[in-house]
JSON list of C-alpha atoms in Angstrom, two decimals:
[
{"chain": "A", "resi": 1495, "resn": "UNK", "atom": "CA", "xyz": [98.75, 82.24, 90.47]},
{"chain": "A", "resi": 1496, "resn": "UNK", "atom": "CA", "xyz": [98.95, 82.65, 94.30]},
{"chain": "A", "resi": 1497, "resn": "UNK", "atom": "CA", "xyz": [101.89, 84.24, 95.71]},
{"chain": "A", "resi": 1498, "resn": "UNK", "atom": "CA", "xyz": [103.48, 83.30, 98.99]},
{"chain": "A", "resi": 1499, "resn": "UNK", "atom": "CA", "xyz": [104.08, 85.88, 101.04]},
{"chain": "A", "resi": 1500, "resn": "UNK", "atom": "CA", "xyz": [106.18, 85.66, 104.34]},
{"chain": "A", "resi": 1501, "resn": "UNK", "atom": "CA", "xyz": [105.81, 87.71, 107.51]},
{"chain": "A", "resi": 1502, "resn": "UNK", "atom": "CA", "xyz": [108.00, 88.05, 110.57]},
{"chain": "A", "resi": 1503, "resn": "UNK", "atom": "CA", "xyz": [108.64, 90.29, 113.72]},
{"chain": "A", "resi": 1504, "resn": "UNK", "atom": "CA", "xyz": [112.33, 91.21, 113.08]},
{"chain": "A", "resi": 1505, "resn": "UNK", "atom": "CA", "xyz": [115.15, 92.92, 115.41]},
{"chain": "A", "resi": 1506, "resn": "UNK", "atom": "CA", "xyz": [117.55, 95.23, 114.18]},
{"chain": "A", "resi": 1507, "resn": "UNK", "atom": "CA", "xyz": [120.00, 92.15, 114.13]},
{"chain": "A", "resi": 1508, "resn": "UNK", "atom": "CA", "xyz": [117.84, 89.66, 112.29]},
{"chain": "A", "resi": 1509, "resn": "UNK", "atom": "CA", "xyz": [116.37, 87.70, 114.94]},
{"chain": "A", "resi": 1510, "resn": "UNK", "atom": "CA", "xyz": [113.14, 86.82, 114.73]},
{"chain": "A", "resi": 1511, "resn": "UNK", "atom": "CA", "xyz": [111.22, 84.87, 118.09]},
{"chain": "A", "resi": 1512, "resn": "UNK", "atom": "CA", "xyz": [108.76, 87.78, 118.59]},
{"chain": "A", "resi": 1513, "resn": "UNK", "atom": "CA", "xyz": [108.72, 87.35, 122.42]},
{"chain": "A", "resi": 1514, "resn": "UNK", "atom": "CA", "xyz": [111.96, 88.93, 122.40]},
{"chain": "A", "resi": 1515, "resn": "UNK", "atom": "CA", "xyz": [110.78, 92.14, 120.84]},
{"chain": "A", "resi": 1516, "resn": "UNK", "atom": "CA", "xyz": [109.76, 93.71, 123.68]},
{"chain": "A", "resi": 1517, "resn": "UNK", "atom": "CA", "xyz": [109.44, 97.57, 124.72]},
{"chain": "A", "resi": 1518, "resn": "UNK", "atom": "CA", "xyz": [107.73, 98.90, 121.73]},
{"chain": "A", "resi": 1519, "resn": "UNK", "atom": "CA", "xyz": [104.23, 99.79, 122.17]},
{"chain": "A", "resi": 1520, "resn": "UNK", "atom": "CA", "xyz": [101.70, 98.10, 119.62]},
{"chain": "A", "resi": 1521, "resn": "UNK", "atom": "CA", "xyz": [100.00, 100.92, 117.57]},
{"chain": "A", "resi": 1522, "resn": "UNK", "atom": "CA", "xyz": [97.56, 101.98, 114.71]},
{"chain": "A", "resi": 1523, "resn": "UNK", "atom": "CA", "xyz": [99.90, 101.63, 112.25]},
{"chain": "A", "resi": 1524, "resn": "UNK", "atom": "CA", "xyz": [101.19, 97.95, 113.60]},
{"chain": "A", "resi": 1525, "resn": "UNK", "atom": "CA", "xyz": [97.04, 97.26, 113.07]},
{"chain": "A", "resi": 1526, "resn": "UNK", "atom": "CA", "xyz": [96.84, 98.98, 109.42]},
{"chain": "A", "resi": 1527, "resn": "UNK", "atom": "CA", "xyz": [99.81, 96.89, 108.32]},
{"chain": "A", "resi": 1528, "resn": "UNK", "atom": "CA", "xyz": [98.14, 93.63, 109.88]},
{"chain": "A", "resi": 1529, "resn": "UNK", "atom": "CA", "xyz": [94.68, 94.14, 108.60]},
{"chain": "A", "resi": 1530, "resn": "UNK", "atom": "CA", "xyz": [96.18, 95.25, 104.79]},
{"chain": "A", "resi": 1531, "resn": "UNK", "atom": "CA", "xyz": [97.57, 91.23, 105.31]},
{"chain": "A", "resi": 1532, "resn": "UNK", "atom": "CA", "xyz": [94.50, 89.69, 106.57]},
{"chain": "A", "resi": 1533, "resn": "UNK", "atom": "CA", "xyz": [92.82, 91.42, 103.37]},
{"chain": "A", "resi": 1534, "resn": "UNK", "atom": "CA", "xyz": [94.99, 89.78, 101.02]},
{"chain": "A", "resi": 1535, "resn": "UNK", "atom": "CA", "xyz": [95.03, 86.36, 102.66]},
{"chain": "A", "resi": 1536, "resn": "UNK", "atom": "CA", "xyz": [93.18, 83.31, 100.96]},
{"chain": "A", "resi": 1537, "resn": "UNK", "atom": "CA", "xyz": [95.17, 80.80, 103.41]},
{"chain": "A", "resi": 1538, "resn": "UNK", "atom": "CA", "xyz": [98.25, 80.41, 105.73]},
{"chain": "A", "resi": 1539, "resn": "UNK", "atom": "CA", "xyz": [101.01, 78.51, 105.37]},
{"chain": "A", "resi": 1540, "resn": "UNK", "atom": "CA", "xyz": [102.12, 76.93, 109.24]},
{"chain": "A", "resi": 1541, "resn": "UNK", "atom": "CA", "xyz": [104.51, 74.96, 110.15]},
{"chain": "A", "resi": 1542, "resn": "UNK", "atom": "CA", "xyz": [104.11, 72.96, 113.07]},
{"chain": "A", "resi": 1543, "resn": "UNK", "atom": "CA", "xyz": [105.24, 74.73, 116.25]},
{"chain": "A", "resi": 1544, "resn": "UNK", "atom": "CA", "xyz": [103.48, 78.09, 115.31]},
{"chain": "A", "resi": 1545, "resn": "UNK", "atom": "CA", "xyz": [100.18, 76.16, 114.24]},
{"chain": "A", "resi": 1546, "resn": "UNK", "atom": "CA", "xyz": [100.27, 74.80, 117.92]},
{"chain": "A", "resi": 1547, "resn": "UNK", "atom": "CA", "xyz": [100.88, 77.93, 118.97]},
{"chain": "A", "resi": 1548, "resn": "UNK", "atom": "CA", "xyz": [98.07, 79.69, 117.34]},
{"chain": "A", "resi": 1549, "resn": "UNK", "atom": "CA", "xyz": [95.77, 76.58, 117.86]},
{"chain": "A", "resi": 1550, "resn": "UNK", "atom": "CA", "xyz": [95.85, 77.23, 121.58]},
{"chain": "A", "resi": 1551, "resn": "UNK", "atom": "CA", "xyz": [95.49, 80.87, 120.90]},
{"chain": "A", "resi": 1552, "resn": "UNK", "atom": "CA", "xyz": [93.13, 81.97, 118.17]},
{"chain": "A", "resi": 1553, "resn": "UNK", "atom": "CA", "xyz": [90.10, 80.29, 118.45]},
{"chain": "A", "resi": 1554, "resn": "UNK", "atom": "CA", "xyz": [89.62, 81.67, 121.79]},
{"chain": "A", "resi": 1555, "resn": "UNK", "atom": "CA", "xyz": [89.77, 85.49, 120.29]},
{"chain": "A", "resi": 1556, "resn": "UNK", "atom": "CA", "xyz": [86.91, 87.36, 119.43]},
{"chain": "A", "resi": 1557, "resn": "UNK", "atom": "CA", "xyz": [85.97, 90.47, 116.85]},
{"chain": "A", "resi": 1558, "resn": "UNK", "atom": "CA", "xyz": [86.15, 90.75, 113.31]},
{"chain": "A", "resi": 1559, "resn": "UNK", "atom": "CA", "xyz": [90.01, 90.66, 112.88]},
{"chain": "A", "resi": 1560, "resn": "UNK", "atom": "CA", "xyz": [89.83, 86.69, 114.86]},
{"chain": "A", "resi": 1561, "resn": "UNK", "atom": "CA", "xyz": [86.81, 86.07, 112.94]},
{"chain": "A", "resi": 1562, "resn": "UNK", "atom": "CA", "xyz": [88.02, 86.51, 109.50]},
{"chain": "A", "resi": 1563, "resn": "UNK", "atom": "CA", "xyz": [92.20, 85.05, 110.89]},
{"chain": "A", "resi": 1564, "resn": "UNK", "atom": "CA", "xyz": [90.42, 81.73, 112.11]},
{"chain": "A", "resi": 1565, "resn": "UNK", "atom": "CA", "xyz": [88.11, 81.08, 109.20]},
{"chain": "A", "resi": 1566, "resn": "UNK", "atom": "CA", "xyz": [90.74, 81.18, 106.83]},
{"chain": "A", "resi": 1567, "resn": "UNK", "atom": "CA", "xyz": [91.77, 77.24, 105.33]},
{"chain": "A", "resi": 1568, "resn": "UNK", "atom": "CA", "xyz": [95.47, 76.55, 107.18]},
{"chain": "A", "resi": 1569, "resn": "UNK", "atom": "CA", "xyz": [98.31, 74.45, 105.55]},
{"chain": "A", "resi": 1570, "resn": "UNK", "atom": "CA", "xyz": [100.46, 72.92, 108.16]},
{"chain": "A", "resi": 1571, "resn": "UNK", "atom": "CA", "xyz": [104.03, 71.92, 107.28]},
{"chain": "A", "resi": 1572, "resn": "UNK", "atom": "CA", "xyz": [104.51, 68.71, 109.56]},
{"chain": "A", "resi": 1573, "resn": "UNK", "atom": "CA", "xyz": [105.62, 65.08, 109.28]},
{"chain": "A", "resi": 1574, "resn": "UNK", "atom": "CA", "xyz": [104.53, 64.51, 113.07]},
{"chain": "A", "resi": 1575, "resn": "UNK", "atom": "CA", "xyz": [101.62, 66.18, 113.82]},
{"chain": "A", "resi": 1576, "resn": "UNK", "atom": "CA", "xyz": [98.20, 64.29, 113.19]},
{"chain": "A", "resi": 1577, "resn": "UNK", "atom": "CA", "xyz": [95.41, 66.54, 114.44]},
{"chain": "A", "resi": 1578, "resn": "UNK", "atom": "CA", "xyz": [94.62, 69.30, 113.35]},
{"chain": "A", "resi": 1579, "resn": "UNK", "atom": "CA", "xyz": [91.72, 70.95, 115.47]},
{"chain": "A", "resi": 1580, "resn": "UNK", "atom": "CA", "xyz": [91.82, 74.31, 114.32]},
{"chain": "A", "resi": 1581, "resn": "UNK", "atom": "CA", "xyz": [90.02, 74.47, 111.56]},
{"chain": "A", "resi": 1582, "resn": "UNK", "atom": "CA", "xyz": [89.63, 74.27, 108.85]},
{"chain": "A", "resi": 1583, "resn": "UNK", "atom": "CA", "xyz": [93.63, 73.01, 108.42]},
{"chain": "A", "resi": 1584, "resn": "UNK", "atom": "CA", "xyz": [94.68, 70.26, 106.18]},
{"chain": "A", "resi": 1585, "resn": "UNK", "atom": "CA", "xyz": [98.54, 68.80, 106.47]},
{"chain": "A", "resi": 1586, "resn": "UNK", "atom": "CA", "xyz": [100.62, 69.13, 103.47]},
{"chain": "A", "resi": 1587, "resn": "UNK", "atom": "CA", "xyz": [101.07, 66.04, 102.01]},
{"chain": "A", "resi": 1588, "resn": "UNK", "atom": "CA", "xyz": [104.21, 64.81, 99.97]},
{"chain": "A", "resi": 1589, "resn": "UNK", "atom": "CA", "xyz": [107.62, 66.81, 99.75]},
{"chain": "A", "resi": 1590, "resn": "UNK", "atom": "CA", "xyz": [107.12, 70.09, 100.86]},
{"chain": "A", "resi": 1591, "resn": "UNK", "atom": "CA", "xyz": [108.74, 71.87, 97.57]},
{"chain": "A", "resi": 1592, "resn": "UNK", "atom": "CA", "xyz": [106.20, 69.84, 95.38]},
{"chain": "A", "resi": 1593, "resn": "UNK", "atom": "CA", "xyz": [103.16, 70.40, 97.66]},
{"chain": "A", "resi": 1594, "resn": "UNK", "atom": "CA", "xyz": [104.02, 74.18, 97.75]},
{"chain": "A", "resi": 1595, "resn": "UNK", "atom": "CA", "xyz": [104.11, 74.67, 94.18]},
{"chain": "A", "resi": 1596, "resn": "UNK", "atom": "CA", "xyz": [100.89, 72.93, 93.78]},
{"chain": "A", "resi": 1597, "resn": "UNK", "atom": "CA", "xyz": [99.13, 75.49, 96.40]},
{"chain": "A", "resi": 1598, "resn": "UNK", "atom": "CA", "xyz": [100.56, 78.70, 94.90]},
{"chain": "A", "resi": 1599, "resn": "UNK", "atom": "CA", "xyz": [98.59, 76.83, 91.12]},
{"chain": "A", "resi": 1600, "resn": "UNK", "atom": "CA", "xyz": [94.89, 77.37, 93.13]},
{"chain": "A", "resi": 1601, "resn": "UNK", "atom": "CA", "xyz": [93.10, 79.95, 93.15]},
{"chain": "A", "resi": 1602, "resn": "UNK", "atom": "CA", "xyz": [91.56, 81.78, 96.67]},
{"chain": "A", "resi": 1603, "resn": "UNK", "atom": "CA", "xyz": [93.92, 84.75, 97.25]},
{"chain": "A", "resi": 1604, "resn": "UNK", "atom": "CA", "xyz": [97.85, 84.63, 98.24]},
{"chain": "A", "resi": 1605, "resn": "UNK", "atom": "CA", "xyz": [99.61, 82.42, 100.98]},
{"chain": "A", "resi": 1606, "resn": "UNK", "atom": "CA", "xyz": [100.85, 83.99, 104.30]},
{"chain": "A", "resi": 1607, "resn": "UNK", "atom": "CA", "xyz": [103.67, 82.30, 106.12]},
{"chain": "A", "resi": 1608, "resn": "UNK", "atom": "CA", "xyz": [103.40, 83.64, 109.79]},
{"chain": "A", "resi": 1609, "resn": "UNK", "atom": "CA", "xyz": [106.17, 83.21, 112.02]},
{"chain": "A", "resi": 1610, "resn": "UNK", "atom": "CA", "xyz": [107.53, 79.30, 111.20]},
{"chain": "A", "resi": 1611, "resn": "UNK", "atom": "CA", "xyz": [111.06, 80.29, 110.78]},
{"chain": "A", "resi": 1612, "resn": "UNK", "atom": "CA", "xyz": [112.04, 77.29, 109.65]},
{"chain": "A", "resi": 1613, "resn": "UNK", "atom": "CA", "xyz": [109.59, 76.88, 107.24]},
{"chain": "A", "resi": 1614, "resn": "UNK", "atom": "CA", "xyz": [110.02, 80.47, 105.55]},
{"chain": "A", "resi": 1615, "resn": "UNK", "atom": "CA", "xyz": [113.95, 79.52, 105.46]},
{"chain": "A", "resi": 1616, "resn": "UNK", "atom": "CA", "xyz": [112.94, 75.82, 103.61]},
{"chain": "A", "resi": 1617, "resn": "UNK", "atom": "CA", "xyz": [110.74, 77.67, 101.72]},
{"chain": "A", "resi": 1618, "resn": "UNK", "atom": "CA", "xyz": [113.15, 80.61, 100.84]},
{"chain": "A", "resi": 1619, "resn": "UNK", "atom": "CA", "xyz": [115.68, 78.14, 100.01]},
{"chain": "A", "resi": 1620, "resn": "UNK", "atom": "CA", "xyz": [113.54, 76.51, 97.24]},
{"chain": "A", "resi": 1621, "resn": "UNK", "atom": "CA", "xyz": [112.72, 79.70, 95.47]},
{"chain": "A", "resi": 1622, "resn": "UNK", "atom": "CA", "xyz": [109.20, 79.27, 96.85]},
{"chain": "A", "resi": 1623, "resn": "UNK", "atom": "CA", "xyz": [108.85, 83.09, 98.45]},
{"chain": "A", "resi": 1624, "resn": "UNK", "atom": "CA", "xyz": [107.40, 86.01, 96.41]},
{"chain": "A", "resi": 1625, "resn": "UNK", "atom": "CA", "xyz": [107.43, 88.61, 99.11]},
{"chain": "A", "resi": 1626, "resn": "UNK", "atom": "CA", "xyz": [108.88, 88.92, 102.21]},
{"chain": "A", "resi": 1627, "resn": "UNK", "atom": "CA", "xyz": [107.16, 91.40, 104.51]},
{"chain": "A", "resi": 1628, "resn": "UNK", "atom": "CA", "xyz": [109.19, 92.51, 107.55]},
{"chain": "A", "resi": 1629, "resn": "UNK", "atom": "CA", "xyz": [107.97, 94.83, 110.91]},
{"chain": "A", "resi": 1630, "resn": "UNK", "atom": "CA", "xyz": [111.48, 95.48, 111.88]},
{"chain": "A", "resi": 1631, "resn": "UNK", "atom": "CA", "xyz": [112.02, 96.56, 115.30]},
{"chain": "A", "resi": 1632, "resn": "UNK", "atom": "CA", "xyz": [114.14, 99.42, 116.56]},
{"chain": "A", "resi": 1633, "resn": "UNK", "atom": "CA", "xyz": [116.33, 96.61, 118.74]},
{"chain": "A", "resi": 1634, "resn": "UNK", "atom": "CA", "xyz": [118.88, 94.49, 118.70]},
{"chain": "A", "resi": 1635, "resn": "UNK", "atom": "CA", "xyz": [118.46, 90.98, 121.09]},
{"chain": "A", "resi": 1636, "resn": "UNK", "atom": "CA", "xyz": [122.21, 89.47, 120.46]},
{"chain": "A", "resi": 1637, "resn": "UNK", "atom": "CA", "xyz": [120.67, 86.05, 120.63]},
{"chain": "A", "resi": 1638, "resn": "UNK", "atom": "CA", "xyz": [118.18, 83.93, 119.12]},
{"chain": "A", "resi": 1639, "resn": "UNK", "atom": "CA", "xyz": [116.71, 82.13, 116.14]},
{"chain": "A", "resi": 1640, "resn": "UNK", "atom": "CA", "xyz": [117.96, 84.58, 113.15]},
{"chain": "A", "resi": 1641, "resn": "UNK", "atom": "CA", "xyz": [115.05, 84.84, 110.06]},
{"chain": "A", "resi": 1642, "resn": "UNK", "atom": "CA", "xyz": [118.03, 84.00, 107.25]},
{"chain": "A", "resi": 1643, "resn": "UNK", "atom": "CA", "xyz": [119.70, 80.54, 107.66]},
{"chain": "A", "resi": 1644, "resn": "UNK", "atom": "CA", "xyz": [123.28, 80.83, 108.69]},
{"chain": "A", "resi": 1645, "resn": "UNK", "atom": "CA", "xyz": [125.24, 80.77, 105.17]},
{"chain": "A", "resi": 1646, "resn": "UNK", "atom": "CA", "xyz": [122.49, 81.41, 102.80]},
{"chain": "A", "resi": 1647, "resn": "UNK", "atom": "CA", "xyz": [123.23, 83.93, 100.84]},
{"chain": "A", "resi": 1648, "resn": "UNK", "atom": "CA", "xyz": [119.84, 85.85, 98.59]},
{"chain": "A", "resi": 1649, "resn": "UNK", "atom": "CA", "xyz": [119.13, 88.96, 96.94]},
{"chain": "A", "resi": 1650, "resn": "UNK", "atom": "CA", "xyz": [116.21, 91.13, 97.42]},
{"chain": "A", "resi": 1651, "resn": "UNK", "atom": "CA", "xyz": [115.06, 93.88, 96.13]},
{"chain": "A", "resi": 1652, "resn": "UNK", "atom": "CA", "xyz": [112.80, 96.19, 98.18]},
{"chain": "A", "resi": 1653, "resn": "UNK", "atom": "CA", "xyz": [109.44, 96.82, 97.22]},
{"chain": "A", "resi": 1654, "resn": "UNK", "atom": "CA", "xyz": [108.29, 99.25, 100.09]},
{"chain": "A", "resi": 1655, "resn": "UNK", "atom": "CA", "xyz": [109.68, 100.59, 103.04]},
{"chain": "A", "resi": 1656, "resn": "UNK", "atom": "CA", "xyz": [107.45, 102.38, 105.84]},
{"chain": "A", "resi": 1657, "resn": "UNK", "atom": "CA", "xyz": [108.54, 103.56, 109.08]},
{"chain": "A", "resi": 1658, "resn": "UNK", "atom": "CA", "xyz": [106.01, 103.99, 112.08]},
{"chain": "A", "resi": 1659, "resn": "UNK", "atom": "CA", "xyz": [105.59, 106.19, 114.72]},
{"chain": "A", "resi": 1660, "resn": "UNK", "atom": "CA", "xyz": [106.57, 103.77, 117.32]},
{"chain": "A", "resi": 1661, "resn": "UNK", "atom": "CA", "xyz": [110.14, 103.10, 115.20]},
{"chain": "A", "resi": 1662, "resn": "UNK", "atom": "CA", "xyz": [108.73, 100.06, 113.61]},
{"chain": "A", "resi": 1663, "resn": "UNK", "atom": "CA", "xyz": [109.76, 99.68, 110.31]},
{"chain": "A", "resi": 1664, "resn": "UNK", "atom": "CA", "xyz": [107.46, 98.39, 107.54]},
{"chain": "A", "resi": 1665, "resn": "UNK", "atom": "CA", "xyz": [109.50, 96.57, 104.84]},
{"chain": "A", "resi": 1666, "resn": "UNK", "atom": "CA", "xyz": [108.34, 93.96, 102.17]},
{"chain": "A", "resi": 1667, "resn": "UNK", "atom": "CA", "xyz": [111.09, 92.84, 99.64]},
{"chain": "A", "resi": 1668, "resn": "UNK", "atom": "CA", "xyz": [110.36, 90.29, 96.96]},
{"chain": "A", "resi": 1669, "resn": "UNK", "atom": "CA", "xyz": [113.42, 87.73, 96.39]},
{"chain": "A", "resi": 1670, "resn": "UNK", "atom": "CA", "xyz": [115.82, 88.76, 92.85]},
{"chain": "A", "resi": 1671, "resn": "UNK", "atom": "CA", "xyz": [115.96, 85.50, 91.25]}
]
């Protein structure tokens, strides 16, 4: 059975838009950590905001890291978006609990969520996460789209913890259930 596995840029105070973690150099380990994902991916999980985003983005990249990230299939999470041009991409059909569940049956490797906050807190919400992997930064923002809904309260218990040279912290936690 696949797993699906969620990923975020965090701050310090749980925010997690990624162009506000700024002033913290990208490094070796920040790649390592990326790669170890792209390894285990058989498909992502999108909703529709950071599909567009990556749409206009990706495809343009080159190298083996873009290579393998755009060839993987891509499951967008959308009621309004039609066309899908970066491929290949299908749109979940049907309630998204139901079509979830029937991904993680298939086989071809685990699911990453990237980004899609609201997505990863539907998805949370419905029991649907098995992992949550985290590259905390060492910064609070004060402001801004927090990772955990407002009054949802979970338990997780924490599966690894790595800190980087660059105070980036590596954390994955699956959910206690």
């Amino acid at each position: 059975m696949r797993k699906v596995i969620v990923t975020e840029f965090i701050s310090a105070d749980g925010i997690a838009e990624v162009e506000k973690l700024t002033g913290v150099a990208w490094n070796a380990e920040m790649d390592r950590f990326k790669e170890d994902e792209l390894a285990d991916s058989g498909a992502m999980l999108l909703g529709r905001v950071t599909y567009q985003i990556f749409a206009a983005s990706w495809p343009h990249e080159t190298g083996d890291f873009a290579d393998r990230f755009n060839a993987l299939p891509k499951y967008v999470a959308s009621t309004t978006l039609r066309q899908l041009d970066w491929k290949p991409a299908q749109r979940l059909e049907g309630p998204l609990p139901e079509a979830v569940r029937k991904l993680k049956q298939e086989t071809g490797g685990n699911i990453y969520v990237h980004g899609s906050i609201s997505l990863a807190q539907q998805l949370l919400h419905h029991g649907l996460v098995d992992r949550i992997r985290l590259l905390g930064y060492p910064l609070a923002v004060g402001q801004g789209k927090a990772f955990f809904a407002p009054g949802e309260q979970q338990r997780f218990e924490l599966v690894s913890a790595a800190p980087f040279s660059n105070g980036v912290v590596a954390l994955e936690y699956a959910p206690v259930t």
